[in-house]
């Protein structure tokens, strides 16, 4: 079996937003849709003891997603490899899934034709991987700091398995029982 | 939070769906168990519930991004909103059959059809009433299953919505009972007056119950526990929603009608104004709850979206037209 996950090394991320731009360009997103924002709480601490953390986000491709069982049309679905995606042809844009996601990772664009809207979300670049099974998502390919690492958790030799097995990783909002599959290597401060 | 994902049509649909459910539920109970034999006086309330369902469905479908494929709502097994749609359709079909059974009283041309349906009319209304009850509970349960939203994910919400739906249904029945197409007879007038007397008491009880559940829910969220729910509840208690909540919902929507019901006797205040205020309060409740869709923030998220949606960003994104960034 294959289980795609992403490890995000926050120690490496410099907040350049290249991954966000790459995703928007390659996935041809409307302007009000951002799949993978890189957020920060700003500079923390008092000079000269200051630091700043960046948190690159994307759909958590949850093991137990909130957004799939609630979908009445069957548009929101999960592949065997864990990828959660929406079939635009089936989606009604009822926005139940948008409200169900605890991470706010889905939305329908308000800039599209009013009678032809559907919900969009990060697909782990599913279409790209269908053409080439070894392909990496665009944000991962673009990250010059190698802060985003994509791979198969079920393969013990993959970089993600080794990292998750050896370094302490965090996940966001585990209290909802969604089993998010984006693993963060926290930055413990110290960088300006 | 970027914006409200669910817009006013959804709140209106939840209100109208609950109202229709409440009318059917009360009509079924009164027609079958309290004063059997005067079915025609419930024809108008049932007609109103049908109009509510129709308007609600139109809003619901129009709000979809792809209205043409709304039937896909019935294509999966797990989704809860599939149940809502199913209840709505069944209740509406049986309510329509009930209405047709009494239509000949105003339009004799329907007599053959009405004669055919009349023997089963009580049964139609029972089925419609049962599914009406399902709709009322569904509107709250649907929101309360979305556990990402702390203010919705509480068992108090379906209780509150159900009580509010019955009480708005009660108000609508009070306003419409005995109307067209029923032919007025002395007996049916007496029956309608009896129903009104009972509904008067029922609505007093319901308004008190709604007040208790509403205050319990909002104040307990405001007092303790979950940070997100607390922030949302504080907005109701003393933030930007406080005026709407205390003056609009609690005072005008509940306390004033309650005083009119208790002190008003048979005056217009108690039989006309109070029910209208109850209906307005119920509608306001749905709007406020649907708009209280706070989700726990990922640290830094708000700051990010505030910048994207700042005045510059806003201008940039709104000037863009569909198809422009496709290449
Ligand atoms: S491209 Fe890499 S370094 Fe730049 S913001 Fe994205 S994750 Fe961080
Ligand atoms: S993060 Fe949200 S959209 Fe992504 S799989 Fe989990 S619940 Fe679904
Ligand atoms: S908006 Fe689309 S994908 Fe989401 S629940 Fe509705 S039909 Fe499913």
XYZ file of C-alpha atoms and ligand atoms in Angstrom:
543
model
C 0.000 0.000 0.000
C 0.922 3.567 -0.515
C 0.161 6.369 1.908
C 1.234 9.782 0.750
C 2.121 12.259 3.459
C 4.082 15.469 3.664
C 6.687 16.394 6.216
C 7.196 20.115 6.661
C 10.459 21.124 8.224
C 9.694 24.448 9.860
C 13.358 24.867 10.775
C 14.097 25.312 7.081
C 11.153 27.399 5.875
C 12.102 31.041 5.278
C 8.627 32.257 4.392
C 9.381 33.122 0.777
C 5.901 32.052 -0.447
C 7.409 30.427 -3.565
C 5.410 27.271 -2.864
C 2.159 29.266 -2.760
C 2.962 30.953 -6.049
C 4.022 27.717 -7.733
C 0.792 26.022 -6.696
C -1.362 28.878 -7.936
C 0.412 29.105 -11.261
C 0.591 25.424 -12.063
C -2.868 24.546 -10.811
C -4.338 27.621 -12.567
C -6.222 28.781 -9.485
C -8.629 31.707 -9.447
C -7.292 34.611 -7.408
C -9.435 34.050 -4.315
C -8.323 30.455 -3.870
C -5.089 29.601 -2.093
C -4.319 25.960 -1.471
C -1.126 26.316 0.503
C -0.716 29.598 2.384
C 2.443 30.088 4.428
C 1.314 31.779 7.639
C 3.157 33.340 10.530
C 2.263 35.049 13.760
C 4.875 37.663 13.047
C 8.037 38.423 14.939
C 7.886 37.147 18.506
C 9.918 38.188 21.526
C 11.690 41.432 22.502
C 14.722 42.748 20.705
C 17.378 41.388 20.559
C 15.821 38.051 21.537
C 13.435 37.703 18.627
C 12.382 34.916 16.353
C 9.765 34.229 13.727
C 8.171 30.933 12.735
C 6.561 30.114 9.432
C 3.853 27.478 9.065
C 3.328 26.303 5.498
C -0.202 24.952 5.253
C -2.150 22.772 2.863
C -4.960 20.225 3.073
C -3.958 17.713 5.731
C -5.139 14.775 3.579
C -6.599 13.384 6.761
C -6.656 9.663 7.386
C -10.162 10.140 8.742
C -11.376 13.211 6.847
C -14.379 15.203 8.024
C -14.985 16.423 4.500
C -15.654 13.116 2.728
C -18.546 11.366 4.536
C -20.595 14.577 4.716
C -20.605 15.079 0.948
C -24.042 14.253 -0.478
C -22.959 14.022 -4.098
C -19.936 11.752 -3.842
C -17.735 14.485 -5.305
C -15.534 14.687 -2.236
C -13.587 11.464 -2.085
C -10.409 9.795 -0.912
C -8.067 7.610 -2.955
C -6.476 4.462 -1.555
C -3.207 6.350 -1.276
C -4.855 8.833 1.085
C -5.307 11.697 -1.379
C -8.524 13.617 -0.703
C -9.940 15.336 -3.776
C -13.109 16.777 -5.289
C -14.554 15.827 -8.651
C -15.658 19.172 -10.120
C -18.230 17.525 -12.371
C -20.079 15.965 -9.440
C -19.780 18.784 -6.910
C -22.936 20.750 -6.156
C -21.051 23.428 -4.249
C -23.353 22.912 -1.291
C -20.360 23.804 0.922
C -21.109 21.219 3.578
C -17.565 19.928 3.220
C -16.181 23.467 3.372
C -17.879 23.921 6.711
C -16.868 20.454 7.876
C -13.109 20.862 7.402
C -11.541 21.932 10.718
C -8.570 23.446 8.878
C -10.429 25.727 6.459
C -8.684 24.127 3.521
C -11.523 24.143 1.007
C -13.549 26.793 -0.720
C -15.396 27.538 -3.920
C -14.139 30.480 -5.920
C -16.426 33.480 -5.960
C -14.888 34.621 -9.204
C -16.189 31.883 -11.363
C -19.397 31.834 -13.301
C -22.206 31.903 -10.717
C -23.881 28.833 -12.192
C -20.742 26.788 -12.471
C -18.959 26.756 -9.150
C -17.340 23.872 -7.423
C -15.251 23.346 -4.339
C -11.502 23.311 -4.751
C -8.770 22.085 -2.469
C -5.204 20.853 -2.578
C -5.061 17.479 -4.336
C -1.439 16.618 -3.531
C -1.060 17.306 -7.265
C -3.036 14.204 -8.064
C -3.311 14.969 -11.779
C 0.437 15.407 -12.051
C 1.102 12.156 -10.225
C -1.346 10.325 -12.484
C 0.819 11.220 -15.472
C 4.039 10.320 -13.701
C 3.776 8.209 -10.522
C 7.118 9.460 -9.233
C 6.282 13.122 -9.673
C 6.425 15.464 -6.719
C 3.788 18.105 -5.999
C 4.590 21.545 -7.401
C 5.079 23.154 -3.985
C 7.586 20.456 -3.041
C 9.504 20.793 -6.289
C 9.635 24.548 -5.903
C 10.824 24.708 -2.309
C 14.481 25.639 -2.621
C 14.973 25.137 1.138
C 13.645 21.558 0.962
C 11.234 22.448 3.737
C 8.386 20.507 2.127
C 9.103 16.789 1.788
C 6.588 14.504 0.106
C 6.568 10.724 0.053
C 5.096 7.366 0.921
C 4.758 6.686 4.635
C 4.261 2.954 4.049
C 7.660 2.647 2.395
C 10.184 2.290 5.244
C 13.002 3.596 3.042
C 11.302 6.827 2.015
C 12.629 10.092 3.370
C 9.314 10.882 5.066
C 9.254 7.551 6.939
C 12.805 8.033 8.132
C 12.090 11.588 9.277
C 8.837 10.739 11.043
C 10.565 7.769 12.679
C 13.532 9.734 13.946
C 12.537 13.355 14.631
C 9.780 14.703 16.818
C 6.917 15.824 14.620
C 3.719 17.719 15.392
C 0.364 17.699 13.696
C -2.302 20.401 13.716
C -5.616 19.965 15.596
C -5.425 16.258 16.368
C -8.339 16.722 18.805
C -10.896 16.459 15.997
C -9.961 12.834 15.350
C -9.188 13.554 11.707
C -5.671 12.035 11.828
C -4.054 14.754 9.706
C -1.200 13.491 7.542
C 0.953 16.591 7.330
C 3.781 16.269 9.838
C 5.515 19.393 11.081
C 9.060 19.407 12.400
C 8.730 22.357 14.768
C 11.102 25.245 14.753
C 12.081 25.775 18.358
C 12.844 29.450 17.971
C 16.229 31.091 17.755
C 15.996 32.369 14.185
C 15.445 36.007 13.387
C -11.888 33.142 9.011
C -12.037 34.382 5.466
C -15.779 34.851 4.988
C -19.048 33.101 5.737
C -19.223 29.995 3.620
C -22.973 29.702 4.025
C -24.859 32.744 2.925
C -28.329 34.109 3.841
C -30.302 31.723 1.565
C -29.180 28.800 3.747
C -30.313 30.495 6.965
C -33.649 31.313 5.359
C -34.001 27.736 4.177
C -33.326 26.399 7.681
C -35.979 28.778 9.053
C -38.605 27.976 6.425
C -37.908 24.235 6.606
C -38.299 24.272 10.388
C -41.425 26.427 10.147
C -43.032 24.062 7.622
C -42.081 21.084 9.774
C -43.587 22.741 12.845
C -46.869 23.527 11.090
C -47.247 19.976 9.759
C -46.328 18.437 13.105
C -48.833 20.512 15.083
C -51.588 20.131 12.471
C -51.128 16.359 12.471
C -51.323 16.163 16.259
C -54.414 18.352 16.519
C -56.168 16.741 13.592
C -55.596 13.179 14.732
C -55.586 13.308 18.507
C -57.163 16.512 19.792
C -60.141 17.388 17.591
C -60.568 14.642 14.960
C -63.058 15.346 12.204
C -62.384 18.986 11.360
C -59.587 18.410 8.872
C -60.604 21.309 6.645
C -59.486 23.928 9.166
C -55.904 22.710 8.762
C -55.919 23.070 4.997
C -54.655 26.662 5.118
C -51.817 25.951 7.598
C -50.779 23.032 5.406
C -50.885 25.276 2.339
C -48.601 27.741 4.145
C -46.172 24.976 5.020
C -46.084 23.966 1.356
C -45.313 27.532 0.331
C -42.508 27.623 2.921
C -41.056 24.365 1.622
C -41.245 25.615 -1.947
C -39.546 28.937 -1.184
C -36.969 27.197 1.008
C -36.113 24.710 -1.734
C -35.783 27.457 -4.313
C -33.337 29.306 -2.055
C -31.464 26.113 -1.326
C -31.066 25.186 -4.970
C -30.240 28.707 -6.089
C -27.503 28.857 -3.473
C -25.787 25.828 -5.005
C -22.871 26.457 -7.294
C -24.240 24.037 -9.866
C -28.039 24.096 -9.410
C -28.596 21.886 -12.435
C -27.205 18.808 -10.741
C -29.028 19.232 -7.402
C -30.382 15.676 -7.750
C -26.881 14.410 -7.010
C -27.749 15.077 -3.378
C -29.253 11.569 -3.393
C -26.205 9.766 -4.711
C -24.336 8.799 -1.540
C -25.204 6.806 1.529
C -23.455 8.631 4.349
C -24.286 12.301 3.978
C -26.714 13.843 6.436
C -28.002 16.486 4.074
C -29.348 13.723 1.865
C -31.727 12.922 4.729
C -32.861 16.510 4.963
C -33.698 16.591 1.274
C -35.557 13.275 1.538
C -37.633 14.361 4.558
C -38.510 17.599 2.803
C -39.746 15.849 -0.334
C -41.812 13.236 1.528
C -43.372 15.823 3.847
C -44.189 18.086 0.914
C -45.791 15.303 -1.157
C -48.044 14.156 1.677
C -48.917 17.731 2.636
C -49.952 18.343 -0.968
C -52.138 15.224 -0.963
C -53.787 16.471 2.223
C -54.432 19.866 0.733
C -55.952 18.322 -2.412
C -58.332 16.310 -0.257
C -59.939 19.560 0.951
C -59.554 21.668 -2.146
C -63.092 20.955 -3.316
C -64.459 23.086 -0.487
C -63.321 26.171 -2.371
C -63.108 24.855 -5.922
C -65.849 22.262 -6.557
C -64.169 21.310 -9.792
C -61.697 19.280 -7.732
C -64.506 17.290 -6.118
C -63.773 13.898 -7.767
C -60.112 14.071 -6.763
C -60.905 15.281 -3.264
C -63.536 12.591 -2.748
C -60.942 10.025 -3.735
C -58.314 11.352 -1.328
C -60.546 12.351 1.575
C -60.752 8.923 3.294
C -56.963 8.855 3.586
C -56.533 12.541 4.520
C -55.790 11.892 8.192
C -53.178 9.365 7.211
C -51.543 11.841 4.797
C -51.303 14.442 7.523
C -49.834 11.948 10.002
C -47.095 11.026 7.536
C -46.451 14.679 6.694
C -46.384 15.528 10.411
C -43.914 12.769 11.179
C -41.555 13.888 8.444
C -42.145 17.468 9.532
C -40.770 16.482 12.931
C -37.790 14.903 11.159
C -37.151 18.151 9.243
C -37.229 20.203 12.433
C -34.694 17.972 14.122
C -32.611 17.668 10.977
C -32.020 21.412 10.612
C -30.274 21.498 13.980
C -28.579 18.112 13.746
C -27.073 18.998 10.377
C -25.297 22.007 11.868
C -24.335 20.194 15.045
C -22.504 17.426 13.123
C -20.056 19.979 11.741
C -17.698 19.690 14.659
C -15.191 22.111 13.152
C -17.548 24.881 14.294
C -17.546 24.974 18.058
C -20.714 27.058 18.335
C -22.715 24.541 16.291
C -21.277 21.313 17.600
C -23.485 21.056 20.663
C -26.528 18.877 21.358
C -28.285 22.027 22.582
C -28.523 23.321 19.022
C -30.915 20.657 17.623
C -33.027 21.071 20.770
C -33.109 24.834 20.329
C -33.928 24.608 16.623
C -36.660 22.040 17.205
C -38.330 24.076 19.952
C -38.054 27.222 17.869
C -39.480 25.393 14.835
C -42.507 24.150 16.791
C -43.078 27.560 18.308
C -42.884 29.335 14.931
C -45.133 26.592 13.512
C -47.540 27.288 16.357
C -47.536 30.994 15.516
C -48.211 30.258 11.839
C -51.101 27.917 12.683
C -52.601 30.555 14.980
C -52.486 33.083 12.157
C -53.910 30.831 9.470
C -56.207 28.224 10.964
C -59.641 27.912 9.418
C -58.732 29.986 6.374
C -59.248 29.238 2.697
C -60.233 26.673 1.313
C -62.219 25.600 4.384
C -65.912 26.321 4.290
C -66.854 28.037 7.485
C -69.450 26.256 9.562
C -70.369 26.879 13.154
C -68.756 23.590 14.121
C -65.494 24.291 12.372
C -65.405 27.768 13.915
C -65.787 26.223 17.350
C -63.102 23.652 16.567
C -60.737 26.385 15.385
C -61.430 28.410 18.532
C -60.623 25.364 20.663
C -57.357 24.809 18.801
C -56.461 28.462 19.290
C -57.071 28.195 23.041
C -54.801 25.169 23.297
C -52.113 26.644 21.006
C -52.118 29.767 23.158
C -50.976 27.698 26.153
C -48.638 25.563 24.022
C -46.861 28.603 22.656
C -46.407 30.071 26.128
C -44.699 26.848 27.200
C -42.588 26.708 24.033
C -41.449 30.313 24.263
C -40.394 29.784 27.874
C -38.570 26.577 26.923
C -36.857 28.307 24.009
C -35.762 31.138 26.258
C -34.259 28.668 28.722
C -32.421 26.591 26.105
C -31.168 29.667 24.245
C -29.824 31.372 27.344
C -28.332 28.129 28.675
C -26.531 27.461 25.441
C -25.190 30.961 24.842
C -24.269 31.721 28.442
C -22.609 28.381 29.075
C -20.506 28.851 25.954
C -19.673 32.353 27.125
C -18.760 31.139 30.585
C -16.375 28.305 30.008
C -14.652 25.736 27.903
C -13.734 25.871 24.280
C -11.894 29.049 23.286
C -13.551 29.312 19.878
C -17.068 28.841 21.225
C -16.367 31.302 23.997
C -15.211 33.936 21.542
C -18.354 33.411 19.467
C -20.659 33.492 22.485
C -19.039 36.655 23.799
C -19.934 38.287 20.503
C -23.557 37.431 21.255
C -23.502 38.450 24.879
C -21.627 41.726 24.693
C -20.007 42.057 21.289
C -21.230 43.023 17.855
C -24.291 40.738 18.002
C -25.367 41.855 21.480
C -28.003 44.305 20.268
C -29.555 41.760 17.917
C -29.380 39.055 20.552
C -30.683 40.851 23.637
C -33.071 43.319 22.026
C -34.011 41.501 18.814
C -34.120 37.870 19.796
C -34.591 37.739 23.566
C -36.741 40.839 24.099
C -38.752 41.375 20.915
C -38.684 37.777 19.712
C -39.413 36.025 23.004
C -40.175 38.205 26.037
C -42.606 40.627 24.377
C -44.693 37.861 22.738
C -44.618 35.990 26.031
C -46.045 38.985 27.896
C -48.645 39.494 25.171
C -49.665 35.840 25.292
C -49.990 35.873 29.060
C -51.562 39.292 29.506
C -53.228 39.855 26.161
C -56.181 37.499 26.420
C -58.017 37.569 23.079
C -56.774 40.964 21.980
C -55.071 41.531 18.650
C -51.775 41.806 20.501
C -52.015 38.217 21.623
C -53.547 36.694 18.479
C -51.789 38.648 15.726
C -48.803 40.677 16.928
C -47.284 38.072 19.248
C -47.251 35.282 16.620
C -45.652 37.627 14.088
C -42.944 38.556 16.595
C -42.319 34.870 17.312
C -41.873 34.251 13.579
C -39.419 37.160 13.279
C -37.494 35.917 16.322
C -37.212 32.424 14.832
C -35.906 33.812 11.563
C -33.369 35.998 13.353
C -32.205 32.987 15.372
C -31.365 31.026 12.194
C -29.491 33.961 10.677
C -27.441 34.583 13.785
C -26.567 30.929 14.302
C -25.606 30.346 10.666
C -23.421 33.451 10.757
C -21.682 32.296 13.938
C -19.497 29.884 12.007
C -16.279 30.394 13.952
C -13.607 27.800 13.410
C -10.512 27.363 15.597
C -7.743 29.404 13.987
C -4.441 27.944 12.967
C -1.883 30.322 14.559
C -1.055 33.062 12.044
C -3.952 32.282 9.729
C -5.995 35.402 10.519
C -3.002 37.657 10.033
C -2.364 36.059 6.657
C -5.887 36.394 5.328
C -6.223 39.911 6.689
C -3.285 40.864 4.505
C -4.552 39.038 1.442
C -7.953 40.617 1.909
C -6.594 44.068 2.791
C -7.884 47.013 0.761
C -5.115 46.659 -1.829
C -5.539 42.931 -2.124
C -9.299 43.306 -2.295
C -9.105 45.727 -5.170
C -6.691 43.490 -7.001
C -8.803 40.382 -6.619
C -12.131 42.021 -7.419
C -10.867 43.626 -10.621
C -9.886 40.217 -11.940
C -12.367 38.556 -14.253
C -13.146 34.941 -14.840
C -10.813 33.256 -17.279
C -8.152 35.965 -17.105
C -5.434 33.988 -15.377
C -5.910 30.875 -17.443
C -3.323 30.407 -20.095
S 8.909 27.513 -0.781
Fe 9.730 26.417 1.010
S 10.861 27.999 2.149
Fe 9.497 29.080 0.730
S 7.629 29.447 1.934
Fe 7.317 27.508 0.834
S 7.965 25.947 2.295
Fe 8.799 27.880 3.039
S -7.694 18.977 5.943
Fe -9.870 19.356 5.633
S -10.137 19.176 3.404
Fe -8.185 18.184 3.911
S -8.708 16.014 4.228
Fe -8.727 16.993 6.246
S -10.885 17.561 6.550
Fe -10.615 17.174 4.345
S -19.541 21.281 -1.897
Fe -19.220 19.623 -3.420
S -17.602 18.318 -2.572
Fe -18.384 19.616 -0.904
S -19.976 18.398 0.122
Fe -21.029 19.657 -1.406
S -21.096 18.390 -3.250
Fe -19.565 17.470 -1.893
